[in-house]
PDB file of C-alpha atoms in Angstrom:
ATOM      1  CA  MET A  28      -9.459 -28.232  13.310  1.00 42.00           C
ATOM      2  CA  ILE A  29      -9.271 -26.201  16.532  1.00 44.00           C
ATOM      3  CA  SER A  30      -7.696 -27.833  19.551  1.00 47.00           C
ATOM      4  CA  ILE A  31      -8.193 -25.987  22.841  1.00 50.00           C
ATOM      5  CA  THR A  32      -6.964 -27.340  26.142  1.00 51.00           C
ATOM      6  CA  GLY A  33      -6.448 -25.487  29.408  1.00 53.00           C
ATOM      7  CA  SER A  34      -7.808 -24.546  32.806  1.00 60.00           C
ATOM      8  CA  VAL A  35     -10.566 -22.018  33.477  1.00 60.00           C
ATOM      9  CA  THR A  36     -10.180 -19.285  36.097  1.00 65.00           C
ATOM     10  CA  THR A  37     -13.133 -17.394  37.585  1.00 64.00           C
ATOM     11  CA  PHE A  38     -12.624 -13.907  39.042  1.00 60.00           C
ATOM     12  CA  GLN A  39     -14.357 -10.573  39.693  1.00 62.00           C
ATOM     13  CA  GLU A  40     -13.459  -7.377  37.803  1.00 64.00           C
ATOM     14  CA  ASN A  41     -15.388  -4.111  38.278  1.00 64.00           C
ATOM     15  CA  GLY A  42     -18.293  -6.039  39.744  1.00 64.00           C
ATOM     16  CA  VAL A  43     -18.466  -8.378  36.773  1.00 65.00           C
ATOM     17  CA  THR A  44     -17.817 -12.092  37.048  1.00 62.00           C
ATOM     18  CA  LYS A  45     -15.337 -13.236  34.440  1.00 60.00           C
ATOM     19  CA  MET A  46     -14.078 -16.623  33.370  1.00 59.00           C
ATOM     20  CA  GLN A  47     -10.655 -16.748  31.793  1.00 62.00           C
ATOM     21  CA  THR A  48      -9.050 -19.601  29.927  1.00 61.00           C
ATOM     22  CA  ALA A  49      -5.486 -19.575  28.659  1.00 60.00           C
ATOM     23  CA  ASP A  50      -5.229 -22.091  25.848  1.00 58.00           C
ATOM     24  CA  ASN A  51      -3.053 -22.994  22.907  1.00 54.00           C
ATOM     25  CA  VAL A  52      -4.742 -22.853  19.542  1.00 52.00           C
ATOM     26  CA  THR A  53      -3.161 -25.197  17.024  1.00 45.00           C
ATOM     27  CA  ASN A  54      -3.518 -25.822  13.310  1.00 41.00           C
ATOM     28  CA  ILE A  55      -4.675 -22.260  12.697  1.00 44.00           C
ATOM     29  CA  MET A  56      -3.011 -19.944  10.211  1.00 42.00           C
ATOM     30  CA  ARG A  57      -1.666 -17.037  12.221  1.00 48.00           C
ATOM     31  CA  GLY A  58      -2.673 -13.628  10.964  1.00 46.00           C
ATOM     32  CA  ASN A  59      -6.388 -14.276  10.619  1.00 48.00           C
ATOM     33  CA  LYS A  60      -8.582 -12.158  12.829  1.00 44.00           C
ATOM     34  CA  ALA A  61      -8.946 -13.579  16.337  1.00 45.00           C
ATOM     35  CA  LEU A  62      -7.257 -16.748  15.078  1.00 46.00           C
ATOM     36  CA  ASN A  63     -10.392 -17.722  13.149  1.00 54.00           C
ATOM     37  CA  ILE A  64     -12.195 -18.614  16.386  1.00 58.00           C
ATOM     38  CA  THR A  65     -14.885 -16.007  15.801  1.00 58.00           C
ATOM     39  CA  GLY A  66     -16.522 -18.284  13.237  1.00 57.00           C
ATOM     40  CA  VAL A  67     -16.875 -21.020  15.837  1.00 56.00           C
ATOM     41  CA  LEU A  68     -18.377 -18.660  18.418  1.00 61.00           C
ATOM     42  CA  ASP A  69     -20.867 -16.895  16.138  1.00 62.00           C
ATOM     43  CA  GLY A  70     -24.224 -16.521  17.845  1.00 62.00           C
ATOM     44  CA  PHE A  71     -22.865 -17.340  21.310  1.00 60.00           C
ATOM     45  CA  GLU A  72     -24.130 -14.119  22.907  1.00 61.00           C
ATOM     46  CA  THR A  73     -27.524 -14.603  21.273  1.00 65.00           C
ATOM     47  CA  ARG A  74     -27.866 -18.127  22.588  1.00 66.00           C
ATOM     48  CA  PHE A  75     -26.629 -17.137  26.047  1.00 63.00           C
ATOM     49  CA  PRO A  76     -27.945 -13.658  26.951  1.00 68.00           C
ATOM     50  CA  GLY A  77     -25.890 -11.850  29.575  1.00 64.00           C
ATOM     51  CA  TYR A  78     -22.612 -13.447  28.512  1.00 67.00           C
ATOM     52  CA  GLN A  79     -19.905 -11.747  26.482  1.00 66.00           C
ATOM     53  CA  ILE A  80     -16.724 -13.021  24.889  1.00 65.00           C
ATOM     54  CA  GLU A  81     -13.538 -10.973  24.808  1.00 65.00           C
ATOM     55  CA  PHE A  82     -10.307 -12.039  23.153  1.00 63.00           C
ATOM     56  CA  GLY A  83      -7.025 -11.437  24.912  1.00 61.00           C
ATOM     57  CA  GLY A  84      -3.412 -12.376  24.453  1.00 59.00           C
ATOM     58  CA  GLN A  85      -2.194 -12.432  20.864  1.00 59.00           C
ATOM     59  CA  ALA A  86      -5.623 -11.656  19.399  1.00 57.00           C
ATOM     60  CA  GLU A  87      -5.945  -8.556  21.594  1.00 58.00           C
ATOM     61  CA  GLN A  88      -2.447  -7.421  20.663  1.00 63.00           C
ATOM     62  CA  GLN A  89      -3.212  -7.910  16.980  1.00 63.00           C
ATOM     63  CA  SER A  90      -6.326  -5.769  17.289  1.00 64.00           C
ATOM     64  CA  LYS A  91      -4.385  -2.957  18.968  1.00 65.00           C
ATOM     65  CA  THR A  92      -1.546  -3.237  16.467  1.00 67.00           C
ATOM     66  CA  SER A  93      -4.011  -3.139  13.582  1.00 69.00           C
ATOM     67  CA  SER A  94      -5.486   0.133  14.848  1.00 74.00           C
ATOM     68  CA  SER A  95      -2.008   1.606  15.306  1.00 79.00           C
ATOM     69  CA  LEU A  96      -0.941   0.611  11.794  1.00 76.00           C
ATOM     70  CA  LYS A  97      -4.056   2.151  10.245  1.00 81.00           C
ATOM     71  CA  PHE A  98      -3.233   5.409  12.009  1.00 84.00           C
ATOM     72  CA  ALA A  99       0.404   5.115  10.895  1.00 84.00           C
ATOM     73  CA  PHE A 100      -0.736   4.629   7.287  1.00 84.00           C
ATOM     74  CA  PHE A 101      -2.716   7.866   7.274  1.00 87.00           C
ATOM     75  CA  ILE A 102       0.170   9.698   8.951  1.00 89.00           C
ATOM     76  CA  ALA A 103       2.493   8.350   6.246  1.00 87.00           C
ATOM     77  CA  ILE A 104       0.101   9.572   3.545  1.00 90.00           C
ATOM     78  CA  LEU A 105      -0.021  13.023   5.144  1.00 91.00           C
ATOM     79  CA  LEU A 106       3.761  13.246   5.457  1.00 91.00           C
ATOM     80  CA  VAL A 107       4.291  12.128   1.862  1.00 90.00           C
ATOM     81  CA  PHE A 108       1.808  14.734   0.623  1.00 91.00           C
ATOM     82  CA  THR A 109       3.456  17.482   2.689  1.00 92.00           C
ATOM     83  CA  ILE A 110       6.933  16.650   1.397  1.00 91.00           C
ATOM     84  CA  LEU A 111       5.761  16.447  -2.217  1.00 89.00           C
ATOM     85  CA  ALA A 112       3.804  19.688  -1.936  1.00 90.00           C
ATOM     86  CA  THR A 113       6.952  21.396  -0.670  1.00 90.00           C
ATOM     87  CA  GLN A 114       8.998  19.919  -3.514  1.00 86.00           C
ATOM     88  CA  PHE A 115       6.565  20.762  -6.318  1.00 86.00           C
ATOM     89  CA  LYS A 116       5.173  23.955  -4.764  1.00 84.00           C
ATOM     90  CA  SER A 117       1.776  22.643  -5.790  1.00 84.00           C
ATOM     91  CA  ALA A 118      -1.159  20.921  -4.145  1.00 84.00           C
ATOM     92  CA  VAL A 119      -2.238  19.098  -7.313  1.00 87.00           C
ATOM     93  CA  GLN A 120       0.942  17.425  -8.546  1.00 89.00           C
ATOM     94  CA  PRO A 121       1.467  15.597  -5.219  1.00 90.00           C
ATOM     95  CA  LEU A 122      -1.955  14.025  -5.735  1.00 91.00           C
ATOM     96  CA  ILE A 123      -0.867  12.852  -9.193  1.00 91.00           C
ATOM     97  CA  VAL A 124       2.242  11.256  -7.696  1.00 91.00           C
ATOM     98  CA  MET A 125       0.311   9.703  -4.811  1.00 91.00           C
ATOM     99  CA  PHE A 126      -2.088   8.127  -7.289  1.00 90.00           C
ATOM    100  CA  THR A 127       0.456   5.289  -7.386  1.00 91.00           C
ATOM    101  CA  ILE A 128      -0.473   4.201  -3.855  1.00 91.00           C
ATOM    102  CA  PRO A 129      -3.802   2.614  -4.926  1.00 91.00           C
ATOM    103  CA  PHE A 130      -1.844   0.814  -7.662  1.00 90.00           C
ATOM    104  CA  ALA A 131       0.369  -0.703  -4.981  1.00 92.00           C
ATOM    105  CA  LEU A 132      -2.650  -1.799  -2.939  1.00 92.00           C
ATOM    106  CA  ILE A 133      -4.030  -3.583  -6.002  1.00 93.00           C
ATOM    107  CA  GLY A 134      -0.718  -5.383  -6.322  1.00 93.00           C
ATOM    108  CA  VAL A 135      -0.749  -6.365  -2.646  1.00 93.00           C
ATOM    109  CA  ILE A 136      -4.224  -7.886  -2.895  1.00 93.00           C
ATOM    110  CA  PHE A 137      -3.365  -9.684  -6.133  1.00 94.00           C
ATOM    111  CA  GLY A 138      -0.139 -11.057  -4.667  1.00 93.00           C
ATOM    112  CA  LEU A 139      -1.869 -12.424  -1.584  1.00 92.00           C
ATOM    113  CA  LEU A 140      -4.598 -14.025  -3.703  1.00 93.00           C
ATOM    114  CA  VAL A 141      -2.078 -15.675  -6.027  1.00 92.00           C
ATOM    115  CA  THR A 142       0.079 -17.040  -3.213  1.00 89.00           C
ATOM    116  CA  GLY A 143      -2.827 -17.881  -0.892  1.00 88.00           C
ATOM    117  CA  LEU A 144      -1.266 -15.978   2.005  1.00 87.00           C
ATOM    118  CA  PRO A 145      -3.360 -14.250   4.693  1.00 84.00           C
ATOM    119  CA  PHE A 146      -3.647 -10.509   5.256  1.00 83.00           C
ATOM    120  CA  SER A 147      -1.502 -10.465   8.398  1.00 80.00           C
ATOM    121  CA  MET A 148       0.197  -7.879  10.593  1.00 80.00           C
ATOM    122  CA  MET A 149       3.301  -8.140   8.418  1.00 84.00           C
ATOM    123  CA  THR A 150       1.136  -7.317   5.406  1.00 87.00           C
ATOM    124  CA  MET A 151      -0.165  -4.187   7.094  1.00 86.00           C
ATOM    125  CA  ILE A 152       3.387  -3.134   7.926  1.00 87.00           C
ATOM    126  CA  SER A 153       4.350  -3.604   4.282  1.00 89.00           C
ATOM    127  CA  VAL A 154       1.397  -1.443   3.166  1.00 88.00           C
ATOM    128  CA  VAL A 155       2.588   1.386   5.418  1.00 87.00           C
ATOM    129  CA  ALA A 156       6.096   1.005   3.997  1.00 88.00           C
ATOM    130  CA  LEU A 157       4.809   0.946   0.414  1.00 89.00           C
ATOM    131  CA  ALA A 158       3.015   4.260   0.943  1.00 87.00           C
ATOM    132  CA  GLY A 159       6.390   5.959   1.126  1.00 86.00           C
ATOM    133  CA  VAL A 160       8.196   3.840  -1.466  1.00 88.00           C
ATOM    134  CA  VAL A 161       5.934   3.492  -4.505  1.00 90.00           C
ATOM    135  CA  VAL A 162       5.697   7.262  -5.005  1.00 91.00           C
ATOM    136  CA  ASN A 163       9.382   7.363  -5.973  1.00 89.00           C
ATOM    137  CA  ASP A 164       8.849   6.303  -9.593  1.00 89.00           C
ATOM    138  CA  ALA A 165       6.073   8.823 -10.198  1.00 90.00           C
ATOM    139  CA  LEU A 166       8.110  11.474  -8.382  1.00 91.00           C
ATOM    140  CA  VAL A 167      11.031  10.904 -10.754  1.00 90.00           C
ATOM    141  CA  LEU A 168       8.757  11.136 -13.803  1.00 91.00           C
ATOM    142  CA  VAL A 169       6.857  14.244 -12.742  1.00 91.00           C
ATOM    143  CA  ASP A 170       9.991  16.044 -11.581  1.00 91.00           C
ATOM    144  CA  PHE A 171      11.695  15.323 -14.918  1.00 92.00           C
ATOM    145  CA  VAL A 172       8.669  16.597 -16.847  1.00 90.00           C
ATOM    146  CA  ASN A 173       8.603  19.774 -14.763  1.00 89.00           C
ATOM    147  CA  ARG A 174      12.289  20.412 -15.429  1.00 90.00           C
ATOM    148  CA  GLU A 175      11.820  19.860 -19.149  1.00 89.00           C
ATOM    149  CA  ARG A 176       8.872  22.200 -19.315  1.00 87.00           C
ATOM    150  CA  ALA A 177      10.652  24.840 -17.257  1.00 85.00           C
ATOM    151  CA  SER A 178      13.368  24.822 -19.927  1.00 86.00           C
ATOM    152  CA  GLY A 179      10.767  25.503 -22.637  1.00 84.00           C
ATOM    153  CA  VAL A 180       9.920  22.011 -23.899  1.00 85.00           C
ATOM    154  CA  ASP A 181       6.228  21.431 -24.649  1.00 84.00           C
ATOM    155  CA  ARG A 182       4.114  19.124 -22.518  1.00 84.00           C
ATOM    156  CA  TRP A 183       3.899  16.253 -24.995  1.00 87.00           C
ATOM    157  CA  ASN A 184       7.632  16.032 -25.698  1.00 88.00           C
ATOM    158  CA  SER A 185       8.401  16.458 -22.002  1.00 88.00           C
ATOM    159  CA  LEU A 186       6.308  13.395 -21.225  1.00 89.00           C
ATOM    160  CA  ILE A 187       7.916  11.439 -24.075  1.00 90.00           C
ATOM    161  CA  ASN A 188      11.410  12.358 -22.891  1.00 90.00           C
ATOM    162  CA  ALA A 189      10.578  11.468 -19.298  1.00 89.00           C
ATOM    163  CA  GLY A 190       9.320   8.040 -20.286  1.00 88.00           C
ATOM    164  CA  ALA A 191      12.283   7.337 -22.555  1.00 89.00           C
ATOM    165  CA  ILE A 192      15.073   8.637 -20.326  1.00 91.00           C
ATOM    166  CA  ARG A 193      13.754   7.541 -16.937  1.00 90.00           C
ATOM    167  CA  LEU A 194      12.383   4.158 -18.000  1.00 90.00           C
ATOM    168  CA  ARG A 195      15.558   2.157 -17.442  1.00 91.00           C
ATOM    169  CA  PRO A 196      16.421   3.609 -13.986  1.00 90.00           C
ATOM    170  CA  ILE A 197      12.851   3.069 -12.803  1.00 91.00           C
ATOM    171  CA  ILE A 198      12.714  -0.522 -14.059  1.00 92.00           C
ATOM    172  CA  MET A 199      16.153  -1.394 -12.667  1.00 92.00           C
ATOM    173  CA  THR A 200      15.345   0.070  -9.253  1.00 90.00           C
ATOM    174  CA  THR A 201      12.130  -1.940  -9.026  1.00 92.00           C
ATOM    175  CA  VAL A 202      13.707  -5.164 -10.301  1.00 93.00           C
ATOM    176  CA  THR A 203      16.620  -5.010  -7.848  1.00 94.00           C
ATOM    177  CA  THR A 204      14.258  -4.298  -4.951  1.00 91.00           C
ATOM    178  CA  ILE A 205      11.989  -7.215  -5.854  1.00 93.00           C
ATOM    179  CA  ALA A 206      15.023  -9.470  -6.332  1.00 94.00           C
ATOM    180  CA  GLY A 207      16.018  -8.762  -2.747  1.00 92.00           C
ATOM    181  CA  PHE A 208      12.737 -10.247  -1.519  1.00 91.00           C
ATOM    182  CA  MET A 209      12.770 -13.308  -3.777  1.00 92.00           C
ATOM    183  CA  PRO A 210      14.707 -15.548  -1.334  1.00 90.00           C
ATOM    184  CA  ILE A 211      11.974 -15.018   1.269  1.00 89.00           C
ATOM    185  CA  ILE A 212       9.156 -15.459  -1.254  1.00 89.00           C
ATOM    186  CA  LEU A 213      10.598 -18.696  -2.635  1.00 88.00           C
ATOM    187  CA  SER A 214      11.709 -20.106   0.712  1.00 85.00           C
ATOM    188  CA  ASN A 215       9.786 -22.980   2.284  1.00 84.00           C
ATOM    189  CA  SER A 216      11.541 -22.631   5.627  1.00 80.00           C
ATOM    190  CA  SER A 217       9.379 -22.215   8.726  1.00 76.00           C
ATOM    191  CA  THR A 218      11.698 -19.447   9.938  1.00 78.00           C
ATOM    192  CA  THR A 219      10.671 -17.195   7.031  1.00 78.00           C
ATOM    193  CA  SER A 220       6.964 -18.071   6.898  1.00 80.00           C
ATOM    194  CA  ASP A 221       5.987 -15.137   9.116  1.00 81.00           C
ATOM    195  CA  TYR A 222       7.795 -12.708   6.811  1.00 87.00           C
ATOM    196  CA  LYS A 223       6.550 -14.126   3.525  1.00 90.00           C
ATOM    197  CA  PRO A 224       3.300 -12.045   3.445  1.00 89.00           C
ATOM    198  CA  MET A 225       5.390  -8.888   3.857  1.00 90.00           C
ATOM    199  CA  ALA A 226       7.816  -9.894   1.098  1.00 92.00           C
ATOM    200  CA  VAL A 227       4.999 -10.839  -1.281  1.00 93.00           C
ATOM    201  CA  SER A 228       3.096  -7.624  -0.539  1.00 93.00           C
ATOM    202  CA  ILE A 229       6.088  -5.370  -1.170  1.00 93.00           C
ATOM    203  CA  ALA A 230       7.197  -7.243  -4.300  1.00 94.00           C
ATOM    204  CA  PHE A 231       3.768  -7.351  -5.956  1.00 95.00           C
ATOM    205  CA  GLY A 232       2.910  -3.841  -4.770  1.00 94.00           C
ATOM    206  CA  LEU A 233       6.082  -2.407  -6.297  1.00 94.00           C
ATOM    207  CA  ALA A 234       5.635  -4.359  -9.527  1.00 94.00           C
ATOM    208  CA  PHE A 235       2.043  -3.228 -10.066  1.00 93.00           C
ATOM    209  CA  ALA A 236       2.781   0.367  -9.069  1.00 92.00           C
ATOM    210  CA  THR A 237       5.785   0.586 -11.400  1.00 92.00           C
ATOM    211  CA  VAL A 238       4.025  -0.804 -14.470  1.00 91.00           C
ATOM    212  CA  LEU A 239       0.893   1.282 -13.984  1.00 89.00           C
ATOM    213  CA  THR A 240       2.958   4.373 -13.146  1.00 89.00           C
ATOM    214  CA  LEU A 241       4.685   4.271 -16.529  1.00 90.00           C
ATOM    215  CA  PHE A 242       1.336   4.262 -18.337  1.00 90.00           C
ATOM    216  CA  VAL A 243      -1.164   6.048 -16.112  1.00 91.00           C
ATOM    217  CA  ILE A 244       0.850   8.871 -14.529  1.00 91.00           C
ATOM    218  CA  PRO A 245       1.823  10.535 -17.859  1.00 91.00           C
ATOM    219  CA  VAL A 246      -1.806  10.384 -18.999  1.00 91.00           C
ATOM    220  CA  LEU A 247      -3.052  11.778 -15.701  1.00 91.00           C
ATOM    221  CA  TYR A 248      -0.406  14.512 -15.749  1.00 89.00           C
ATOM    222  CA  SER A 249      -1.408  15.508 -19.284  1.00 87.00           C
ATOM    223  CA  LEU A 250      -5.123  15.608 -18.461  1.00 88.00           C
ATOM    224  CA  VAL A 251      -4.657  17.655 -15.298  1.00 87.00           C
ATOM    225  CA  ASP A 252      -2.186  20.053 -16.907  1.00 83.00           C
ATOM    226  CA  SER A 253      -4.443  20.503 -19.920  1.00 81.00           C
ATOM    227  CA  LEU A 254      -7.350  21.387 -17.658  1.00 83.00           C
ATOM    228  CA  PHE A 255      -5.316  23.818 -15.582  1.00 75.00           C
ATOM    229  CA  GLY A 256      -3.844  25.322 -18.755  1.00 69.00           C
ATOM    230  CA  LYS A 257      -7.321  26.113 -20.054  1.00 71.00           C
ATOM    231  CA  LEU A 258      -8.156  27.683 -16.698  1.00 70.00           C
ATOM    232  CA  GLY A 259      -4.949  29.712 -16.740  1.00 63.00           C
ATOM    233  CA  MET A 260      -3.778  28.119 -13.497  1.00 61.00           C
ATOM    234  CA  THR A 261      -0.430  26.645 -14.577  1.00 62.00           C
ATOM    235  CA  ARG A 262       3.025  28.172 -14.176  1.00 58.00           C
ATOM    236  CA  PHE A 263       4.388  26.749 -17.431  1.00 56.00           C
ATOM    237  CA  LYS A 264       4.316  28.861 -20.576  1.00 53.00           C
ATOM    238  CA  THR A 265       4.540  26.125 -23.193  1.00 50.00           C
ATOM    239  CA  HIS A 266       1.541  23.847 -23.711  1.00 52.00           C
ATOM    240  CA  ALA A 267       0.856  21.395 -26.477  1.00 51.00           C
ATOM    241  CA  SER A 268      -1.484  18.533 -27.095  1.00 50.00           C
ATOM    242  CA  TYR A 269      -0.624  15.402 -29.048  1.00 49.00           C
ATOM    243  CA  GLU A 270      -2.424  16.712 -32.142  1.00 51.00           C
ATOM    244  CA  GLU A 271      -0.578  20.032 -31.969  1.00 53.00           C
ATOM    245  CA  CYS A 272       2.784  18.267 -31.723  1.00 52.00           C
ATOM    246  CA  VAL A 273       1.941  16.073 -34.711  1.00 49.00           C
ATOM    247  CA  ASP A 274       1.000  19.161 -36.707  1.00 52.00           C
ATOM    248  CA  CYS A 275       4.278  20.811 -35.701  1.00 50.00           C
ATOM    249  CA  ASP A 276       6.269  17.774 -36.834  1.00 50.00           C
ATOM    250  CA  GLU A 277       4.508  17.773 -40.160  1.00 50.00           C
TER     251      GLU A 277
END
């Protein structure tokens, strides 16, 4: 139910007559676009030609903030890529590492669907934050593999060693981070309700990104490195496929 009460003010702005009403909207879940009023006003401009509706106040601020956060997200992506490219001295391996970001977005969407929370401003802030956080696990894996291969270990065993040695630190880091958000996620207090979408988004985003990173990133690394090895575009001297390693063991 939408309850709107308030006075209406008529004024002129740039030669256009405007009517402004400052009302309180109750019983509406905050975070939904334009406070869900757009559904009520659908077709208004068609039924009344010459009239337009503009949202101000909190709805206007949310629209501006949404645009700013989208820009901030792309800036974060660019900065992460630049830093990783400098670290790896490669333009391809940063893309492998950043492949974890879509995993996090899947987790965010799943978390919101499971908990029934809206995609709010706090959710968008958490997505921007996740862009710089979820790459850490893949960064640790890829960096370890590179170090192993630089020391002469073949690709297959480098990936096996990375998964075995770095598994526990990666899992523990993710678990402790998620545990820090659990009080907010489990709280029913009204004081934490605004922050719950952010906590859920970060927790589910990290969880999904971590699990998928451990399985997908090694496979993606192997496929890309195999392709570049055949093209003679890799800096590592030792290359081996799974079948070759099995033959060597035998």
